[in-house]
PDB file of C-alpha atoms and ligand atoms in Angstrom:
ATOM      1  CA  MET D  47       0.042  -7.327  39.259  1.00 66.00           C
ATOM      2  CA  GLU D  48       2.077  -4.095  39.161  1.00 69.00           C
ATOM      3  CA  ASN D  49       1.772  -1.985  35.976  1.00 68.00           C
ATOM      4  CA  ASN D  50       5.469  -2.429  35.174  1.00 72.00           C
ATOM      5  CA  GLU D  51       5.014  -6.206  35.054  1.00 90.00           C
ATOM      6  CA  LYS D  52       1.932  -6.196  32.852  1.00 96.00           C
ATOM      7  CA  ASN D  53       2.191  -6.520  29.082  1.00 98.00           C
ATOM      8  CA  ILE D  54       0.614  -3.880  26.886  1.00 98.00           C
ATOM      9  CA  VAL D  55      -1.356  -5.632  24.152  1.00 98.00           C
ATOM     10  CA  LEU D  56      -2.426  -3.632  21.110  1.00 98.00           C
ATOM     11  CA  THR D  57      -5.523  -4.948  19.349  1.00 98.00           C
ATOM     12  CA  GLY D  58      -7.769  -3.431  16.693  1.00 98.00           C
ATOM     13  CA  PHE D  59      -8.670  -3.762  13.052  1.00 98.00           C
ATOM     14  CA  MET D  60      -6.076  -3.942  10.255  1.00 98.00           C
ATOM     15  CA  GLY D  61      -4.548  -0.536   9.577  1.00 98.00           C
ATOM     16  CA  THR D  62      -5.270   0.987  12.989  1.00 98.00           C
ATOM     17  CA  GLY D  63      -1.539   1.265  13.766  1.00 98.00           C
ATOM     18  CA  LYS D  64      -0.805  -1.657  16.110  1.00 98.00           C
ATOM     19  CA  THR D  65       2.644  -2.472  14.708  1.00 98.00           C
ATOM     20  CA  THR D  66       3.700   1.140  14.114  1.00 98.00           C
ATOM     21  CA  LEU D  67       2.684   2.285  17.589  1.00 98.00           C
ATOM     22  CA  GLY D  68       3.920  -0.897  19.259  1.00 98.00           C
ATOM     23  CA  ARG D  69       7.420  -0.298  17.854  1.00 98.00           C
ATOM     24  CA  ILE D  70       7.478   3.345  18.975  1.00 98.00           C
ATOM     25  CA  ILE D  71       6.190   2.497  22.467  1.00 98.00           C
ATOM     26  CA  SER D  72       8.852  -0.200  22.730  1.00 98.00           C
ATOM     27  CA  GLU D  73      11.586   2.286  21.750  1.00 98.00           C
ATOM     28  CA  LYS D  74      10.319   4.930  24.152  1.00 98.00           C
ATOM     29  CA  THR D  75       9.948   2.598  27.128  1.00 97.00           C
ATOM     30  CA  GLY D  76      12.756   0.117  26.473  1.00 97.00           C
ATOM     31  CA  ARG D  77      10.254  -2.738  26.691  1.00 97.00           C
ATOM     32  CA  SER D  78      10.570  -5.718  24.342  1.00 98.00           C
ATOM     33  CA  PHE D  79       8.235  -5.750  21.360  1.00 98.00           C
ATOM     34  CA  PHE D  80       6.500  -8.738  19.816  1.00 98.00           C
ATOM     35  CA  ASP D  81       4.262  -8.752  16.757  1.00 98.00           C
ATOM     36  CA  THR D  82       2.167 -11.913  16.500  1.00 98.00           C
ATOM     37  CA  ASP D  83       1.989 -11.685  12.667  1.00 98.00           C
ATOM     38  CA  ASP D  84       5.808 -11.648  12.538  1.00 98.00           C
ATOM     39  CA  MET D  85       5.894 -14.623  14.899  1.00 98.00           C
ATOM     40  CA  VAL D  86       3.434 -16.562  12.703  1.00 98.00           C
ATOM     41  CA  GLU D  87       5.497 -15.739   9.600  1.00 98.00           C
ATOM     42  CA  GLY D  88       8.689 -16.856  11.320  1.00 98.00           C
ATOM     43  CA  TYR D  89       7.084 -20.102  12.476  1.00 98.00           C
ATOM     44  CA  CYS D  90       5.682 -20.899   9.008  1.00 98.00           C
ATOM     45  CA  HIS D  91       8.630 -19.538   6.979  1.00 98.00           C
ATOM     46  CA  MET D  92       6.043 -17.853   4.757  1.00 98.00           C
ATOM     47  CA  ASN D  93       4.466 -14.423   4.647  1.00 98.00           C
ATOM     48  CA  ILE D  94       0.832 -13.891   5.699  1.00 98.00           C
ATOM     49  CA  ARG D  95      -0.408 -13.795   2.091  1.00 98.00           C
ATOM     50  CA  GLU D  96       1.272 -17.113   1.314  1.00 98.00           C
ATOM     51  CA  ILE D  97      -0.015 -18.722   4.521  1.00 98.00           C
ATOM     52  CA  PHE D  98      -3.608 -17.732   3.669  1.00 98.00           C
ATOM     53  CA  ALA D  99      -3.239 -18.783   0.015  1.00 98.00           C
ATOM     54  CA  ILE D 100      -1.426 -22.081   0.564  1.00 98.00           C
ATOM     55  CA  CYS D 101      -2.565 -23.303   3.996  1.00 98.00           C
ATOM     56  CA  GLY D 102      -5.846 -21.404   4.504  1.00 98.00           C
ATOM     57  CA  GLU D 103      -7.159 -19.101   7.229  1.00 98.00           C
ATOM     58  CA  GLU D 104      -7.908 -21.954   9.634  1.00 98.00           C
ATOM     59  CA  TYR D 105      -4.244 -22.967   9.696  1.00 98.00           C
ATOM     60  CA  PHE D 106      -3.198 -19.324  10.142  1.00 98.00           C
ATOM     61  CA  ARG D 107      -5.534 -19.046  13.169  1.00 98.00           C
ATOM     62  CA  GLU D 108      -4.129 -22.262  14.643  1.00 98.00           C
ATOM     63  CA  VAL D 109      -0.562 -20.937  14.450  1.00 98.00           C
ATOM     64  CA  GLU D 110      -1.696 -17.508  15.683  1.00 98.00           C
ATOM     65  CA  ARG D 111      -3.221 -19.181  18.776  1.00 98.00           C
ATOM     66  CA  LYS D 112       0.017 -21.017  19.422  1.00 98.00           C
ATOM     67  CA  MET D 113       2.055 -17.799  19.144  1.00 98.00           C
ATOM     68  CA  ILE D 114      -0.330 -15.865  21.401  1.00 98.00           C
ATOM     69  CA  SER D 115      -0.235 -18.593  24.005  1.00 98.00           C
ATOM     70  CA  GLN D 116       3.596 -18.357  23.966  1.00 98.00           C
ATOM     71  CA  VAL D 117       3.928 -14.585  23.914  1.00 98.00           C
ATOM     72  CA  SER D 118       1.376 -14.070  26.673  1.00 97.00           C
ATOM     73  CA  MET D 119       3.704 -15.910  29.094  1.00 96.00           C
ATOM     74  CA  ASN D 120       5.926 -12.794  29.072  1.00 96.00           C
ATOM     75  CA  ASN D 121       5.701  -9.905  31.479  1.00 96.00           C
ATOM     76  CA  GLY D 122       6.277  -6.216  30.809  1.00 97.00           C
ATOM     77  CA  CYS D 123       6.307  -6.476  27.000  1.00 97.00           C
ATOM     78  CA  ILE D 124       4.556  -4.643  24.202  1.00 98.00           C
ATOM     79  CA  ILE D 125       2.566  -7.055  22.013  1.00 98.00           C
ATOM     80  CA  ALA D 126       0.874  -6.154  18.709  1.00 98.00           C
ATOM     81  CA  CYS D 127      -1.743  -8.763  17.750  1.00 98.00           C
ATOM     82  CA  GLY D 128      -3.117  -9.546  14.310  1.00 98.00           C
ATOM     83  CA  GLY D 129      -6.471  -7.824  13.820  1.00 98.00           C
ATOM     84  CA  GLY D 130      -8.544 -11.013  13.985  1.00 98.00           C
ATOM     85  CA  ALA D 131      -6.951 -12.535  17.094  1.00 98.00           C
ATOM     86  CA  VAL D 132      -9.619 -11.061  19.386  1.00 97.00           C
ATOM     87  CA  LYS D 133     -12.312 -13.270  17.807  1.00 97.00           C
ATOM     88  CA  TYR D 134     -10.974 -16.311  19.650  1.00 97.00           C
ATOM     89  CA  LYS D 135     -11.792 -16.629  23.344  1.00 97.00           C
ATOM     90  CA  GLU D 136      -8.672 -18.684  23.986  1.00 98.00           C
ATOM     91  CA  ASN D 137      -6.526 -15.744  22.778  1.00 98.00           C
ATOM     92  CA  MET D 138      -8.353 -13.194  24.917  1.00 97.00           C
ATOM     93  CA  ASP D 139      -8.171 -15.499  27.950  1.00 97.00           C
ATOM     94  CA  ALA D 140      -4.408 -15.968  27.508  1.00 97.00           C
ATOM     95  CA  LEU D 141      -3.727 -12.267  26.930  1.00 96.00           C
ATOM     96  CA  SER D 142      -5.959 -10.873  29.639  1.00 94.00           C
ATOM     97  CA  ARG D 143      -4.220 -12.872  32.398  1.00 94.00           C
ATOM     98  CA  ASN D 144      -1.312 -10.420  32.600  1.00 95.00           C
ATOM     99  CA  SER D 145      -1.902  -7.593  30.141  1.00 96.00           C
ATOM    100  CA  THR D 146      -3.587  -4.263  29.705  1.00 97.00           C
ATOM    101  CA  ILE D 147      -5.436  -4.601  26.396  1.00 98.00           C
ATOM    102  CA  VAL D 148      -5.552  -1.416  24.341  1.00 98.00           C
ATOM    103  CA  CYS D 149      -7.827  -1.415  21.309  1.00 98.00           C
ATOM    104  CA  LEU D 150      -6.867   0.968  18.503  1.00 98.00           C
ATOM    105  CA  LYS D 151      -9.744   2.341  16.448  1.00 98.00           C
ATOM    106  CA  ALA D 152     -10.004   4.122  13.119  1.00 98.00           C
ATOM    107  CA  ASP D 153     -12.841   4.767  10.668  1.00 97.00           C
ATOM    108  CA  ALA D 154     -13.304   2.638   7.534  1.00 97.00           C
ATOM    109  CA  LYS D 155     -12.078   5.359   5.128  1.00 97.00           C
ATOM    110  CA  THR D 156      -8.870   5.900   7.095  1.00 97.00           C
ATOM    111  CA  ILE D 157      -8.284   2.151   7.272  1.00 98.00           C
ATOM    112  CA  ILE D 158      -8.687   1.763   3.504  1.00 97.00           C
ATOM    113  CA  SER D 159      -6.397   4.696   2.795  1.00 97.00           C
ATOM    114  CA  ARG D 160      -3.722   3.053   4.964  1.00 97.00           C
ATOM    115  CA  VAL D 161      -3.954  -0.620   3.961  1.00 97.00           C
ATOM    116  CA  GLY D 162      -6.772  -1.124   1.425  1.00 95.00           C
ATOM    117  CA  ASP D 163      -4.293  -1.793  -1.378  1.00 95.00           C
ATOM    118  CA  ASP D 164      -1.901  -3.885   0.704  1.00 96.00           C
ATOM    119  CA  TYR D 165      -1.447  -7.155  -1.141  1.00 94.00           C
ATOM    120  CA  GLY D 166      -0.041  -8.635   2.078  1.00 96.00           C
ATOM    121  CA  ARG D 167      -3.385  -8.300   3.898  1.00 97.00           C
ATOM    122  CA  PRO D 168      -5.657 -10.810   2.148  1.00 96.00           C
ATOM    123  CA  LEU D 169      -8.743 -10.087   4.276  1.00 97.00           C
ATOM    124  CA  ILE D 170      -8.935  -6.402   3.336  1.00 97.00           C
ATOM    125  CA  PHE D 171      -7.212  -6.145  -0.057  1.00 96.00           C
ATOM    126  CA  GLY D 172      -9.514  -4.379  -2.534  1.00 95.00           C
ATOM    127  CA  LEU D 173     -12.574  -4.153  -0.223  1.00 96.00           C
ATOM    128  CA  SER D 174     -15.007  -1.232  -0.532  1.00 97.00           C
ATOM    129  CA  VAL D 175     -15.669   1.183   2.346  1.00 97.00           C
ATOM    130  CA  ASN D 176     -19.062  -0.511   2.889  1.00 97.00           C
ATOM    131  CA  LYS D 177     -17.513  -3.963   3.184  1.00 98.00           C
ATOM    132  CA  VAL D 178     -14.866  -2.729   5.617  1.00 98.00           C
ATOM    133  CA  GLN D 179     -17.585  -0.978   7.609  1.00 98.00           C
ATOM    134  CA  LYS D 180     -19.531  -4.261   7.792  1.00 98.00           C
ATOM    135  CA  LEU D 181     -16.448  -6.187   8.957  1.00 97.00           C
ATOM    136  CA  LEU D 182     -15.743  -3.512  11.572  1.00 98.00           C
ATOM    137  CA  GLU D 183     -19.301  -3.843  12.886  1.00 98.00           C
ATOM    138  CA  GLU D 184     -19.061  -7.647  13.017  1.00 98.00           C
ATOM    139  CA  ARG D 185     -15.877  -7.427  15.033  1.00 98.00           C
ATOM    140  CA  GLU D 186     -16.889  -4.559  17.292  1.00 98.00           C
ATOM    141  CA  PRO D 187     -18.127  -6.744  20.205  1.00 98.00           C
ATOM    142  CA  TYR D 188     -14.738  -8.476  20.282  1.00 98.00           C
ATOM    143  CA  TYR D 189     -12.733  -5.270  20.093  1.00 98.00           C
ATOM    144  CA  ASN D 190     -14.911  -3.803  22.841  1.00 97.00           C
ATOM    145  CA  MET D 191     -13.589  -6.393  25.304  1.00 97.00           C
ATOM    146  CA  ALA D 192     -10.395  -4.308  25.619  1.00 98.00           C
ATOM    147  CA  ASP D 193      -9.514  -2.308  28.746  1.00 97.00           C
ATOM    148  CA  LEU D 194      -8.721   0.951  26.936  1.00 98.00           C
ATOM    149  CA  PHE D 195      -9.554   2.495  23.555  1.00 98.00           C
ATOM    150  CA  VAL D 196      -7.566   4.941  21.441  1.00 98.00           C
ATOM    151  CA  ASP D 197      -8.744   6.451  18.156  1.00 98.00           C
ATOM    152  CA  THR D 198      -5.799   6.653  15.767  1.00 98.00           C
ATOM    153  CA  SER D 199      -7.575   8.353  12.821  1.00 96.00           C
ATOM    154  CA  CYS D 200      -6.193  11.860  13.388  1.00 95.00           C
ATOM    155  CA  ASP D 201      -3.141  12.180  15.655  1.00 97.00           C
ATOM    156  CA  THR D 202       0.473  11.445  14.723  1.00 98.00           C
ATOM    157  CA  PRO D 203       2.112   8.134  15.718  1.00 98.00           C
ATOM    158  CA  GLU D 204       4.385  10.111  18.069  1.00 98.00           C
ATOM    159  CA  ALA D 205       1.443  11.735  19.900  1.00 98.00           C
ATOM    160  CA  LEU D 206      -0.553   8.498  19.957  1.00 98.00           C
ATOM    161  CA  SER D 207       2.279   6.422  21.368  1.00 98.00           C
ATOM    162  CA  GLN D 208       2.800   9.010  24.114  1.00 98.00           C
ATOM    163  CA  LYS D 209      -0.925   8.931  24.871  1.00 98.00           C
ATOM    164  CA  ILE D 210      -0.878   5.127  25.242  1.00 98.00           C
ATOM    165  CA  ILE D 211       2.186   5.273  27.498  1.00 97.00           C
ATOM    166  CA  GLU D 212       0.392   7.770  29.729  1.00 97.00           C
ATOM    167  CA  LEU D 213      -2.922   5.908  29.710  1.00 97.00           C
ATOM    168  CA  CYS D 214      -1.188   2.694  30.745  1.00 96.00           C
ATOM    169  CA  SER D 215       1.010   4.508  33.290  1.00 93.00           C
ATOM    170  CA  ILE D 216       4.219   2.890  32.036  1.00 89.00           C
TER     171      ILE D 216
HETATM  172  C1  S3P Z 197      -6.030 -10.168  10.104  1.00 74.04           C
HETATM  173  C2  S3P Z 197      -5.163  -9.133  10.372  1.00 74.04           C
HETATM  174  C3  S3P Z 197      -3.754  -9.167   9.970  1.00 74.04           C
HETATM  175  C4  S3P Z 197      -3.236 -10.601   9.899  1.00 74.04           C
HETATM  176  C5  S3P Z 197      -4.122 -11.416   9.015  1.00 74.04           C
HETATM  177  C6  S3P Z 197      -5.576 -11.442   9.489  1.00 74.04           C
HETATM  178  C7  S3P Z 197      -7.446 -10.035  10.506  1.00 74.04           C
HETATM  179  O1  S3P Z 197      -2.952  -8.436  10.908  1.00 74.04           O
HETATM  180  O2  S3P Z 197      -3.184 -11.165  11.185  1.00 74.04           O
HETATM  181  O3  S3P Z 197      -4.026 -10.894   7.711  1.00 74.04           O
HETATM  182  O4  S3P Z 197      -8.171 -11.049  10.538  1.00 74.04           O
HETATM  183  O5  S3P Z 197      -7.876  -8.901  10.805  1.00 74.04           O
HETATM  184  P1  S3P Z 197      -2.927  -6.820  10.988  1.00 74.04           P
HETATM  185  O6  S3P Z 197      -4.106  -6.414  11.798  1.00 74.04           O
HETATM  186  O7  S3P Z 197      -1.639  -6.535  11.674  1.00 74.04           O
HETATM  187  O8  S3P Z 197      -2.967  -6.315   9.591  1.00 74.04           O
END
């Protein structure tokens, strides 16, 4: 498949910049942007915190799978995935059919400073650096299945989005 037909999928832990960079890349390239968390919220008519609290994580993952299966049918889009989507083989299988998967990385301290007090992210809210570090290590094998890796700890969103555009040759 030609590069201009492939989707660019942004994966990575919470707070690594998937949504922020996805939006900028979409603006710069004119490609459509999808955020799977937004899609899940739209489908459930609830925000992520409410979905976890009322319906539970298992239900969230079920809807997330449904949304990823739908969004991965597109070509040439920018897709930001929820940070835990990579744990499910079905999601990776669907996405890898026609996408370049870019994993965004950041260290635990940076992640906490960005989203550690975000009430809307139930899986990280209030966690210590050690706990986030442990979660990062548990998820590392899944994140490492990506095609490309970009560390977002230091550079600006503008520079990082440009870097991803160049790396993906879009
Ligand atoms: C999750 C990440 C969140 C959201 C949900 C679960 C995870 O998305 O999908 O709270 O398991 O890492 P972001 O990575 O966009 O915060």
